[in-house]
C-alpha cells in the first residue's frame, strides 16, 4: 500500500491544499495525518488562523474519508486542559469544537486515534516505545500487536500525558528500544528534523516545523510510504 503522510501541521492550512493535490497527482491508497494541528510560534491570538486550519482539516477529511488521524500533544492539550508551548488561551473552545466536527465527519471514529497500523507499519505522532508497552499493557497481550494498539488507543490523560507516551515520545533522542523493532516500521512526527530520514525501524518526518523566527527547519516534503517494502520518498 502507498500512503501519503501529512506531518505536523501547526496552523498551516495550505498543507491540506497541497496534500489534496498530491492525492490526485500520485494517487496513494490513503493518507495518514500525524496532526498537532493547533499552535505555532506567536500565533496564540490569531484565532482566525486556528479556524482556517481546522476548516481545511475537516474539508480534507471529507474529501478523503479513508484518511487516518494520529492525535498529537498539541491536540490533546486542549481536550485535556493541559498547557503546552504555543497554547492559546482564546482557542480552547474553537479547537475542541473543531476536533468534535472532525471526529464526527469520519466514517469510523476509530480513524482518529493515537496509533494506526497499515500492514506492518505503525503510524503515531511521537512513536511507541517498548518500555511504554511493557509498563501499561498486560504481559499476556504484549505479542499481539493489534491488541496492544487497541489497548493503548483506549488510554486517557493519566497514561498519555507523559514523555514516554506515543503523543510525546522522542525516539530520536533516546536510546530506548521501540516496540517490536523487527516486525514494525514506525513513522513519526513530533520532533522537528531537517529532512525525512530513516534510522533502523524509525522514519522521522516532522519537516514542516519552523524555528521561533518562522523559518522552516525542514524540507517541507510529504513522505510517501510503501508499507509493503518499507521504502519511502518525499514529495513537495
Coordinates of N, CA, C and O in Angstrom, one line a residue, residues 21-126:
X21 N -3.9 18.0 -3.5 CA -3.3 18.0 -4.9 C -2.5 16.7 -5.1 O -2.5 16.1 -6.1
X22 N -1.7 16.4 -4.1 CA -0.8 15.2 -4.2 C -1.6 13.9 -4.2 O -1.2 13.0 -4.9
X23 N -2.8 13.9 -3.5 CA -3.6 12.7 -3.6 C -4.1 12.5 -5.0 O -4.2 11.3 -5.5
X24 N -4.3 13.5 -5.8 CA -4.7 13.4 -7.2 C -3.5 13.1 -8.1 O -3.7 12.4 -9.1
X25 N -2.4 13.7 -7.8 CA -1.2 13.6 -8.6 C -0.6 12.2 -8.5 O -0.2 11.5 -9.5
X26 N -0.3 11.7 -7.3 CA 0.4 10.5 -7.1 C -0.4 9.3 -6.8 O 0.0 8.2 -6.8
X27 N -1.7 9.6 -6.5 CA -2.7 8.6 -6.2 C -2.3 7.5 -5.2 O -2.3 6.3 -5.5
X28 N -2.0 7.9 -4.0 CA -1.7 6.9 -2.9 C -3.0 6.2 -2.6 O -4.1 6.7 -2.9
X29 N -2.9 5.1 -1.9 CA -4.1 4.4 -1.4 C -4.9 5.1 -0.4 O -6.1 5.0 -0.3
X30 N -4.1 5.8 0.5 CA -4.8 6.6 1.5 C -3.8 7.6 2.1 O -2.6 7.5 1.8
X31 N -4.2 8.5 3.0 CA -3.4 9.4 3.7 C -3.4 9.1 5.2 O -4.4 8.6 5.7
X32 N -2.4 9.5 5.9 CA -2.3 9.5 7.3 C -1.8 10.8 7.8 O -0.7 11.3 7.3
X33 N -2.5 11.5 8.7 CA -2.1 12.8 9.2 C -1.6 12.6 10.7 O -2.2 12.0 11.5
X34 N -0.4 13.1 10.9 CA 0.2 13.0 12.3 C -0.2 14.2 13.2 O 0.4 14.3 14.3
X35 N -1.0 15.0 12.7 CA -1.8 16.0 13.5 C -0.9 17.1 14.1 O -0.1 17.7 13.5
X36 N -1.0 17.4 15.4 CA -0.6 18.7 16.0 C -1.1 19.8 15.1 O -0.3 20.6 14.6
X37 N -2.4 19.8 14.9 CA -3.0 20.8 14.0 C -2.9 22.2 14.6 O -2.6 23.2 13.9
X38 N -3.0 22.3 15.9 CA -3.0 23.7 16.6 C -1.6 24.2 16.8 O -0.6 23.4 16.8
X39 N -1.5 25.5 17.1 CA -0.4 26.2 17.8 C 0.8 26.3 16.8 O 1.2 25.4 16.1
X40 N 1.4 27.5 16.9 CA 2.6 27.8 16.3 C 3.2 29.1 16.9 O 2.5 29.7 17.7
X41 N 4.4 29.4 16.6 CA 5.1 30.5 17.2 C 4.3 31.8 17.1 O 3.9 32.1 15.9
X42 N 4.1 32.5 18.1 CA 3.5 33.8 18.2 C 2.1 33.9 17.5 O 1.7 34.9 16.9
X43 N 1.4 32.8 17.5 CA 0.0 32.8 16.8 C -1.1 32.6 17.9 O -2.2 32.3 17.5
X44 N -0.8 32.8 19.1 CA -1.8 32.5 20.2 C -3.0 33.3 20.1 O -4.1 32.9 20.6
X45 N -3.0 34.5 19.5 CA -4.1 35.3 19.4 C -4.7 35.4 18.0 O -5.6 36.2 17.8
X46 N -4.2 34.6 17.1 CA -4.7 34.6 15.7 C -5.7 33.5 15.6 O -5.5 32.5 15.0
X47 N -6.9 33.8 16.2 CA -8.0 32.8 16.2 C -8.4 32.5 14.8 O -8.8 31.3 14.5
X48 N -8.4 33.4 13.9 CA -8.8 33.2 12.5 C -8.0 32.1 11.9 O -8.5 31.3 11.1
X49 N -6.7 32.1 12.2 CA -5.8 31.1 11.6 C -6.1 29.7 12.2 O -6.1 28.7 11.5
X50 N -6.5 29.6 13.5 CA -7.0 28.3 14.0 C -8.2 27.8 13.3 O -8.3 26.7 12.9
X51 N -9.1 28.7 13.0 CA -10.4 28.3 12.3 C -10.1 27.9 10.9 O -10.6 26.9 10.4
X52 N -9.2 28.7 10.2 CA -8.9 28.3 8.8 C -8.2 26.9 8.8 O -8.5 26.1 7.9
X53 N -7.3 26.7 9.7 CA -6.6 25.4 9.7 C -7.5 24.2 10.0 O -7.4 23.2 9.3
X54 N -8.4 24.4 11.0 CA -9.3 23.3 11.3 C -10.3 23.1 10.2 O -10.7 21.9 9.9
X55 N -10.8 24.2 9.6 CA -11.7 24.0 8.5 C -11.0 23.3 7.3 O -11.7 22.5 6.6
X56 N -9.8 23.6 7.0 CA -9.0 22.9 6.0 C -8.9 21.4 6.3 O -9.0 20.5 5.5
X57 N -8.6 21.1 7.6 CA -8.5 19.8 8.1 C -9.8 19.0 7.8 O -9.8 17.9 7.3
X58 N -10.9 19.6 8.2 CA -12.2 18.9 8.1 C -12.6 18.7 6.6 O -13.1 17.7 6.2
X59 N -12.3 19.7 5.8 CA -12.6 19.6 4.4 C -11.8 18.5 3.7 O -12.3 17.7 2.9
X60 N -10.5 18.3 4.1 CA -9.7 17.2 3.6 C -10.3 15.9 4.1 O -10.3 14.9 3.3
X61 N -10.7 15.8 5.4 CA -11.2 14.6 5.9 C -12.5 14.2 5.1 O -12.7 13.0 4.9
X62 N -13.3 15.1 4.7 CA -14.5 14.8 3.9 C -14.2 14.4 2.5 O -14.8 13.6 1.9
X63 N -13.1 15.1 1.9 CA -12.7 14.8 0.6 C -12.1 13.4 0.5 O -12.3 12.7 -0.5
X64 N -11.3 13.0 1.5 CA -10.6 11.7 1.5 C -11.0 11.0 2.8 O -10.3 11.0 3.8
X65 N -12.2 10.4 2.8 CA -12.8 9.9 4.1 C -12.0 8.7 4.6 O -12.3 8.3 5.8
X66 N -11.1 8.0 3.9 CA -10.4 6.9 4.4 C -9.1 7.4 5.2 O -8.4 6.5 5.7
X67 N -8.8 8.7 5.2 CA -7.6 9.2 5.9 C -7.7 8.8 7.4 O -8.7 8.7 8.0
X68 N -6.5 8.4 7.9 CA -6.3 8.1 9.3 C -5.6 9.3 10.0 O -4.8 10.0 9.4
X69 N -6.0 9.5 11.3 CA -5.6 10.7 12.0 C -4.9 10.3 13.3 O -5.5 9.5 14.1
X70 N -3.7 10.7 13.6 CA -3.0 10.4 14.8 C -2.9 11.6 15.7 O -2.2 12.5 15.5
X71 N -3.6 11.5 16.9 CA -3.6 12.6 17.8 C -2.1 13.0 18.2 O -1.3 12.1 18.4
X72 N -1.9 14.3 18.4 CA -0.6 14.8 18.9 C -0.8 15.5 20.2 O -1.9 15.7 20.7
X73 N 0.3 15.9 20.9 CA 0.2 16.5 22.2 C -0.5 17.9 22.1 O -1.2 18.3 23.0
X74 N -0.3 18.6 21.0 CA -0.9 19.9 20.8 C -2.4 19.8 20.6 O -3.2 20.8 20.8
X75 N -2.9 18.7 20.1 CA -4.3 18.4 20.0 C -4.9 18.2 21.4 O -5.9 18.7 21.8
X76 N -4.2 17.3 22.2 CA -4.8 16.9 23.5 C -4.6 17.9 24.6 O -5.3 17.9 25.6
X77 N -3.7 18.9 24.4 CA -3.5 19.9 25.5 C -4.8 20.7 25.6 O -5.1 21.2 26.7
X78 N -5.6 20.8 24.5 CA -6.9 21.5 24.6 C -8.0 20.6 25.1 O -8.8 20.9 26.0
X79 N -8.0 19.3 24.6 CA -9.0 18.4 25.1 C -8.9 18.1 26.6 O -9.9 17.8 27.2
X80 N -7.7 18.1 27.1 CA -7.4 17.7 28.4 C -7.1 18.9 29.3 O -6.7 18.7 30.5
X81 N -7.2 20.1 28.8 CA -6.9 21.3 29.6 C -5.5 21.3 30.2 O -5.3 21.6 31.4
X82 N -4.6 20.9 29.4 CA -3.2 21.0 29.8 C -2.5 22.2 29.1 O -3.0 22.7 28.2
X83 N -1.3 22.6 29.6 CA -0.6 23.7 29.0 C 0.6 23.2 28.2 O 1.3 22.3 28.6
X84 N 0.8 23.8 27.0 CA 1.8 23.4 26.1 C 2.4 24.6 25.5 O 1.7 25.6 25.4
X85 N 3.6 24.5 25.0 CA 4.2 25.6 24.3 C 3.4 26.1 23.1 O 2.9 25.3 22.3
X86 N 3.1 27.4 23.1 CA 2.2 27.9 22.0 C 0.7 27.8 22.3 O -0.1 28.2 21.5
X87 N 0.4 27.3 23.5 CA -1.0 27.2 23.8 C -1.7 28.5 23.8 O -1.2 29.5 24.2
X88 N -2.9 28.5 23.2 CA -3.7 29.8 23.0 C -4.8 29.8 24.1 O -5.7 28.9 24.1
X89 N -4.8 30.8 24.9 CA -5.9 30.9 25.9 C -7.2 31.3 25.3 O -8.3 31.1 26.0
X90 N -7.3 31.7 24.1 CA -8.5 32.1 23.5 C -9.1 31.0 22.5 O -10.2 31.2 22.0
X91 N -8.3 30.0 22.3 CA -8.7 29.0 21.3 C -9.3 27.7 21.8 O -9.8 26.9 21.0
X92 N -9.3 27.4 23.2 CA -9.8 26.1 23.6 C -11.2 25.7 23.1 O -11.3 24.5 22.6
X93 N -12.2 26.5 23.2 CA -13.5 26.1 22.7 C -13.5 25.8 21.2 O -14.0 24.8 20.8
X94 N -12.8 26.7 20.4 CA -12.7 26.5 19.0 C -12.0 25.2 18.7 O -12.5 24.4 17.8
X95 N -10.9 24.9 19.3 CA -10.2 23.7 19.0 C -11.0 22.4 19.4 O -11.1 21.5 18.6
X96 N -11.6 22.4 20.5 CA -12.4 21.3 21.0 C -13.6 21.1 20.0 O -13.9 19.9 19.7
X97 N -14.3 22.2 19.7 CA -15.4 22.1 18.8 C -15.0 21.6 17.4 O -15.7 20.7 16.8
X98 N -13.9 22.1 16.9 CA -13.5 21.6 15.5 C -13.0 20.2 15.6 O -13.3 19.4 14.6
X99 N -12.4 19.8 16.6 CA -12.0 18.3 16.7 C -13.2 17.5 16.8 O -13.2 16.3 16.3
X100 N -14.3 17.9 17.5 CA -15.5 17.2 17.5 C -16.1 17.0 16.1 O -16.5 15.9 15.7
X101 N -16.1 18.1 15.3 CA -16.6 18.1 14.0 C -15.8 17.1 13.1 O -16.3 16.4 12.3
X102 N -14.4 17.2 13.3 CA -13.6 16.3 12.6 C -13.9 14.9 12.9 O -14.1 14.0 12.0
X103 N -14.0 14.5 14.2 CA -14.3 13.2 14.6 C -15.6 12.7 14.0 O -15.8 11.6 13.5
X104 N -16.6 13.6 14.0 CA -18.0 13.2 13.5 C -18.0 13.2 12.0 O -19.0 12.6 11.5
X105 N -17.1 13.7 11.4 CA -17.0 13.7 9.9 C -16.5 12.4 9.3 O -16.6 12.1 8.1
X106 N -15.8 11.6 10.2 CA -15.2 10.4 9.8 C -16.2 9.2 9.7 O -17.1 9.1 10.5
X107 N -16.0 8.3 8.7 CA -16.9 7.2 8.6 C -16.8 6.3 9.9 O -17.8 5.7 10.2
X108 N -15.7 6.3 10.5 CA -15.5 5.5 11.7 C -14.7 6.3 12.7 O -13.5 6.7 12.3
X109 N -15.2 6.6 13.8 CA -14.5 7.5 14.8 C -13.1 6.9 15.2 O -12.2 7.6 15.7
X110 N -12.9 5.6 15.0 CA -11.6 5.0 15.3 C -10.5 5.4 14.4 O -9.4 5.1 14.6
X111 N -10.9 6.1 13.3 CA -9.9 6.6 12.4 C -9.1 7.8 13.1 O -8.0 8.2 12.6
X112 N -9.6 8.3 14.2 CA -8.9 9.3 15.0 C -8.4 8.7 16.3 O -9.2 8.4 17.1
X113 N -7.1 8.5 16.4 CA -6.6 7.7 17.5 C -5.1 8.0 17.7 O -4.6 8.8 17.0
X114 N -4.5 7.4 18.7 CA -3.1 7.6 18.9 C -2.3 6.9 17.9 O -1.2 7.4 17.4
X115 N -2.7 5.6 17.6 CA -1.9 4.7 16.8 C -2.7 4.1 15.7 O -3.9 3.8 15.9
X116 N -2.1 4.0 14.6 CA -2.7 3.3 13.4 C -1.7 2.4 12.8 O -0.5 2.7 12.7
X117 N -2.1 1.2 12.4 CA -1.3 0.2 11.7 C -1.8 -0.1 10.3 O -3.0 -0.3 10.1
X118 N -0.9 0.0 9.3 CA -1.2 -0.4 8.0 C -0.1 -1.4 7.6 O 1.1 -1.1 7.6
X119 N -0.6 -2.7 7.3 CA 0.4 -3.8 7.2 C 1.3 -3.8 8.4 O 0.8 -3.8 9.5
X120 N 2.6 -3.8 8.3 CA 3.5 -3.8 9.4 C 4.2 -2.4 9.6 O 5.3 -2.4 10.0
X121 N 3.4 -1.4 9.3 CA 3.9 0.0 9.5 C 3.0 0.6 10.5 O 1.7 0.6 10.4
X122 N 3.6 1.2 11.6 CA 2.8 1.8 12.7 C 3.0 3.3 12.6 O 4.1 3.8 12.5
X123 N 1.9 4.0 12.6 CA 1.9 5.5 12.5 C 1.5 6.0 13.8 O 0.5 5.6 14.4
X124 N 2.2 7.0 14.3 CA 1.8 7.7 15.5 C 2.5 9.1 15.5 O 3.4 9.3 14.8
X125 N 2.1 9.9 16.4 CA 2.7 11.3 16.5 C 4.1 11.2 17.0 O 5.0 11.8 16.3
X126 N 4.4 10.5 18.1 CA 5.7 10.5 18.6 C 6.5 9.2 18.6 O 7.7 9.2 18.6

